[in-house]
PDB file of C-alpha atoms in Angstrom:
ATOM      1  CA  MET R 347      17.133 -14.016  15.194  1.00 96.00           C
ATOM      2  CA  ILE R 348      17.513 -11.370  12.261  1.00 98.00           C
ATOM      3  CA  GLU R 349      15.843  -8.092  12.773  1.00 98.00           C
ATOM      4  CA  LYS R 350      15.280  -5.476   9.967  1.00 98.00           C
ATOM      5  CA  ILE R 351      16.373  -1.895  10.754  1.00 98.00           C
ATOM      6  CA  GLU R 352      14.456   0.810   8.828  1.00 97.00           C
ATOM      7  CA  THR R 353      14.030   4.603   9.001  1.00 98.00           C
ATOM      8  CA  LYS R 354      12.337   7.218   6.837  1.00 97.00           C
ATOM      9  CA  ASN R 355      15.170   9.498   7.835  1.00 98.00           C
ATOM     10  CA  ALA R 356      17.190   7.543   5.038  1.00 98.00           C
ATOM     11  CA  PRO R 357      16.300   6.548   1.463  1.00 96.00           C
ATOM     12  CA  ALA R 358      14.118   3.603   1.232  1.00 93.00           C
ATOM     13  CA  ALA R 359      15.731   0.378  -0.457  1.00 92.00           C
ATOM     14  CA  ILE R 360      15.360   0.440  -4.071  1.00 85.00           C
ATOM     15  CA  GLY R 361      15.421  -3.217  -4.405  1.00 91.00           C
ATOM     16  CA  PRO R 362      14.743  -6.458  -2.559  1.00 96.00           C
ATOM     17  CA  TYR R 363      16.897  -5.582   0.655  1.00 97.00           C
ATOM     18  CA  SER R 364      16.650  -4.007   3.973  1.00 97.00           C
ATOM     19  CA  GLN R 365      18.527  -0.762   5.064  1.00 98.00           C
ATOM     20  CA  ALA R 366      20.020  -2.811   7.635  1.00 98.00           C
ATOM     21  CA  VAL R 367      19.823  -5.987   9.559  1.00 98.00           C
ATOM     22  CA  ARG R 368      20.841  -6.566  13.124  1.00 98.00           C
ATOM     23  CA  THR R 369      21.593 -10.253  14.384  1.00 98.00           C
ATOM     24  CA  GLY R 370      22.806 -10.180  17.988  1.00 98.00           C
ATOM     25  CA  SER R 371      25.272  -7.292  18.427  1.00 98.00           C
ATOM     26  CA  PHE R 372      26.146  -6.887  14.852  1.00 98.00           C
ATOM     27  CA  LEU R 373      24.538  -4.503  12.546  1.00 98.00           C
ATOM     28  CA  PHE R 374      25.148  -4.671   8.563  1.00 98.00           C
ATOM     29  CA  ALA R 375      23.891  -1.688   6.891  1.00 98.00           C
ATOM     30  CA  SER R 376      23.376  -1.905   3.000  1.00 98.00           C
ATOM     31  CA  GLY R 377      25.368   0.524   1.052  1.00 98.00           C
ATOM     32  CA  GLN R 378      23.865   4.280   1.175  1.00 98.00           C
ATOM     33  CA  ILE R 379      24.069   6.357  -1.788  1.00 98.00           C
ATOM     34  CA  PRO R 380      23.515  10.329  -1.901  1.00 98.00           C
ATOM     35  CA  VAL R 381      19.734  10.413  -1.921  1.00 98.00           C
ATOM     36  CA  ASP R 382      17.938  12.854  -0.043  1.00 98.00           C
ATOM     37  CA  PRO R 383      15.051  11.016   1.874  1.00 97.00           C
ATOM     38  CA  VAL R 384      12.634  14.083   1.860  1.00 96.00           C
ATOM     39  CA  THR R 385      12.939  14.831  -1.800  1.00 97.00           C
ATOM     40  CA  GLY R 386      13.990  11.313  -3.035  1.00 96.00           C
ATOM     41  CA  LYS R 387      16.594  12.924  -5.367  1.00 97.00           C
ATOM     42  CA  ILE R 388      20.340  12.555  -6.050  1.00 98.00           C
ATOM     43  CA  VAL R 389      22.409  15.317  -4.265  1.00 98.00           C
ATOM     44  CA  GLU R 390      23.987  16.873  -7.130  1.00 96.00           C
ATOM     45  CA  GLY R 391      27.566  18.521  -6.673  1.00 98.00           C
ATOM     46  CA  THR R 392      31.055  17.083  -6.176  1.00 98.00           C
ATOM     47  CA  THR R 393      31.758  13.747  -5.082  1.00 98.00           C
ATOM     48  CA  ALA R 394      32.407  15.372  -1.615  1.00 98.00           C
ATOM     49  CA  ASP R 395      29.018  16.575  -1.442  1.00 98.00           C
ATOM     50  CA  GLN R 396      27.572  13.132  -2.489  1.00 98.00           C
ATOM     51  CA  ALA R 397      29.499  11.549   0.350  1.00 98.00           C
ATOM     52  CA  ARG R 398      28.291  14.335   2.914  1.00 98.00           C
ATOM     53  CA  GLN R 399      24.497  12.978   1.993  1.00 98.00           C
ATOM     54  CA  VAL R 400      25.838   9.528   2.306  1.00 98.00           C
ATOM     55  CA  PHE R 401      27.120   9.685   5.560  1.00 98.00           C
ATOM     56  CA  LYS R 402      23.652  11.565   6.624  1.00 98.00           C
ATOM     57  CA  ASN R 403      21.921   8.691   5.398  1.00 98.00           C
ATOM     58  CA  ILE R 404      24.358   6.267   7.479  1.00 98.00           C
ATOM     59  CA  LYS R 405      23.732   8.250  10.561  1.00 98.00           C
ATOM     60  CA  ALA R 406      20.124   7.842  10.253  1.00 98.00           C
ATOM     61  CA  VAL R 407      20.092   4.154   9.586  1.00 98.00           C
ATOM     62  CA  LEU R 408      22.790   3.707  12.781  1.00 98.00           C
ATOM     63  CA  GLU R 409      20.479   5.963  14.942  1.00 98.00           C
ATOM     64  CA  THR R 410      17.334   3.593  14.356  1.00 98.00           C
ATOM     65  CA  ALA R 411      19.304   0.729  15.351  1.00 98.00           C
ATOM     66  CA  GLY R 412      20.395   2.499  18.595  1.00 98.00           C
ATOM     67  CA  ALA R 413      24.291   3.077  17.140  1.00 98.00           C
ATOM     68  CA  THR R 414      26.491   6.045  16.392  1.00 98.00           C
ATOM     69  CA  GLU R 415      29.434   6.259  13.930  1.00 98.00           C
ATOM     70  CA  LYS R 416      31.464   5.064  17.176  1.00 98.00           C
ATOM     71  CA  ASN R 417      30.123   1.511  16.865  1.00 98.00           C
ATOM     72  CA  VAL R 418      31.309   1.199  13.235  1.00 98.00           C
ATOM     73  CA  VAL R 419      33.883  -1.399  12.893  1.00 98.00           C
ATOM     74  CA  LYS R 420      34.241  -1.830   9.141  1.00 98.00           C
ATOM     75  CA  ALA R 421      33.201   0.525   6.175  1.00 98.00           C
ATOM     76  CA  THR R 422      33.472  -0.029   2.472  1.00 98.00           C
ATOM     77  CA  VAL R 423      33.803   3.062   0.113  1.00 98.00           C
ATOM     78  CA  PHE R 424      32.555   2.637  -3.595  1.00 98.00           C
ATOM     79  CA  LEU R 425      33.965   5.270  -5.747  1.00 98.00           C
ATOM     80  CA  LYS R 426      32.979   5.977  -9.587  1.00 98.00           C
ATOM     81  CA  ASP R 427      36.552   7.733  -9.980  1.00 98.00           C
ATOM     82  CA  MET R 428      39.503   6.965  -7.630  1.00 98.00           C
ATOM     83  CA  ASN R 429      40.767  10.602  -8.187  1.00 98.00           C
ATOM     84  CA  ASP R 430      37.945  11.691  -5.802  1.00 98.00           C
ATOM     85  CA  PHE R 431      39.619   9.545  -2.943  1.00 98.00           C
ATOM     86  CA  ALA R 432      41.235  12.545  -1.253  1.00 98.00           C
ATOM     87  CA  SER R 433      37.982  14.683  -1.226  1.00 98.00           C
ATOM     88  CA  VAL R 434      35.890  11.591   0.110  1.00 98.00           C
ATOM     89  CA  ASN R 435      38.627  10.831   2.593  1.00 98.00           C
ATOM     90  CA  GLU R 436      38.217  14.327   4.242  1.00 98.00           C
ATOM     91  CA  VAL R 437      34.367  13.805   4.335  1.00 98.00           C
ATOM     92  CA  TYR R 438      35.161  10.184   5.718  1.00 98.00           C
ATOM     93  CA  ALA R 439      37.434  11.648   8.420  1.00 98.00           C
ATOM     94  CA  GLU R 440      35.150  14.279   9.552  1.00 98.00           C
ATOM     95  CA  PHE R 441      32.403  11.778  10.150  1.00 98.00           C
ATOM     96  CA  PHE R 442      34.705   9.576  12.345  1.00 98.00           C
ATOM     97  CA  LYS R 443      36.419  12.677  13.927  1.00 98.00           C
ATOM     98  CA  ASP R 444      35.074  11.423  17.251  1.00 97.00           C
ATOM     99  CA  ASN R 445      36.120   7.805  17.268  1.00 98.00           C
ATOM    100  CA  GLU R 446      38.868   6.519  19.583  1.00 97.00           C
ATOM    101  CA  VAL R 447      39.388   3.900  17.123  1.00 98.00           C
ATOM    102  CA  LEU R 448      38.777   4.326  13.631  1.00 98.00           C
ATOM    103  CA  PRO R 449      36.889   1.548  11.582  1.00 98.00           C
ATOM    104  CA  ALA R 450      38.650  -0.825   9.223  1.00 98.00           C
ATOM    105  CA  ARG R 451      38.172   0.357   5.664  1.00 98.00           C
ATOM    106  CA  SER R 452      38.190  -0.662   2.026  1.00 98.00           C
ATOM    107  CA  ALA R 453      37.806   1.614  -0.887  1.00 98.00           C
ATOM    108  CA  VAL R 454      37.480   0.661  -4.545  1.00 98.00           C
ATOM    109  CA  GLU R 455      36.921   1.810  -7.815  1.00 98.00           C
ATOM    110  CA  VAL R 456      33.787   0.695  -9.449  1.00 98.00           C
ATOM    111  CA  ALA R 457      32.380   0.959 -13.264  1.00 98.00           C
ATOM    112  CA  ARG R 458      29.049   2.031 -12.024  1.00 98.00           C
ATOM    113  CA  LEU R 459      27.009   2.648  -9.128  1.00 98.00           C
ATOM    114  CA  PRO R 460      23.020   2.661  -8.721  1.00 95.00           C
ATOM    115  CA  LYS R 461      21.551   5.826 -10.263  1.00 96.00           C
ATOM    116  CA  ASP R 462      25.047   6.664 -11.611  1.00 97.00           C
ATOM    117  CA  VAL R 463      25.985   8.529  -8.313  1.00 98.00           C
ATOM    118  CA  LYS R 464      29.479   9.191  -7.632  1.00 98.00           C
ATOM    119  CA  VAL R 465      30.005   7.480  -4.129  1.00 98.00           C
ATOM    120  CA  GLU R 466      28.377   4.421  -2.011  1.00 98.00           C
ATOM    121  CA  ILE R 467      29.218   3.600   1.271  1.00 98.00           C
ATOM    122  CA  GLU R 468      28.325   0.541   3.564  1.00 98.00           C
ATOM    123  CA  VAL R 469      29.138   0.058   6.954  1.00 98.00           C
ATOM    124  CA  GLN R 470      28.951  -2.641   9.805  1.00 98.00           C
ATOM    125  CA  ALA R 471      28.871  -1.925  13.371  1.00 98.00           C
ATOM    126  CA  VAL R 472      28.980  -3.494  16.664  1.00 98.00           C
ATOM    127  CA  LEU R 473      26.065  -2.648  19.038  1.00 96.00           C
TER     128      LEU R 473
END
């Protein structure tokens, strides 16, 4: 069985996909970008500023599924510029600061992201 996970506390999907899906004890969350779900606008500022909003959105999706950052087992970070890795890494470390085991992670530089944002992050979790 596949269950759609959806919350108004994170940006609505901007295409034909779900914010997240749960199957059994696995949660697969779509990539989140720095859109403020209240205003629908991209959060301006540095890549770190955008990453903070991304993690707020991820947290909202996780909470809707009955999970927290401690349930995350894998994260993928997509960066427009790998020179921003260190600043995003600081925000990442803060988000997962209470995790006894940190998620596995990949980080890649990409040519372009949706809405020309600077960062997108997707996660998978075990419930």
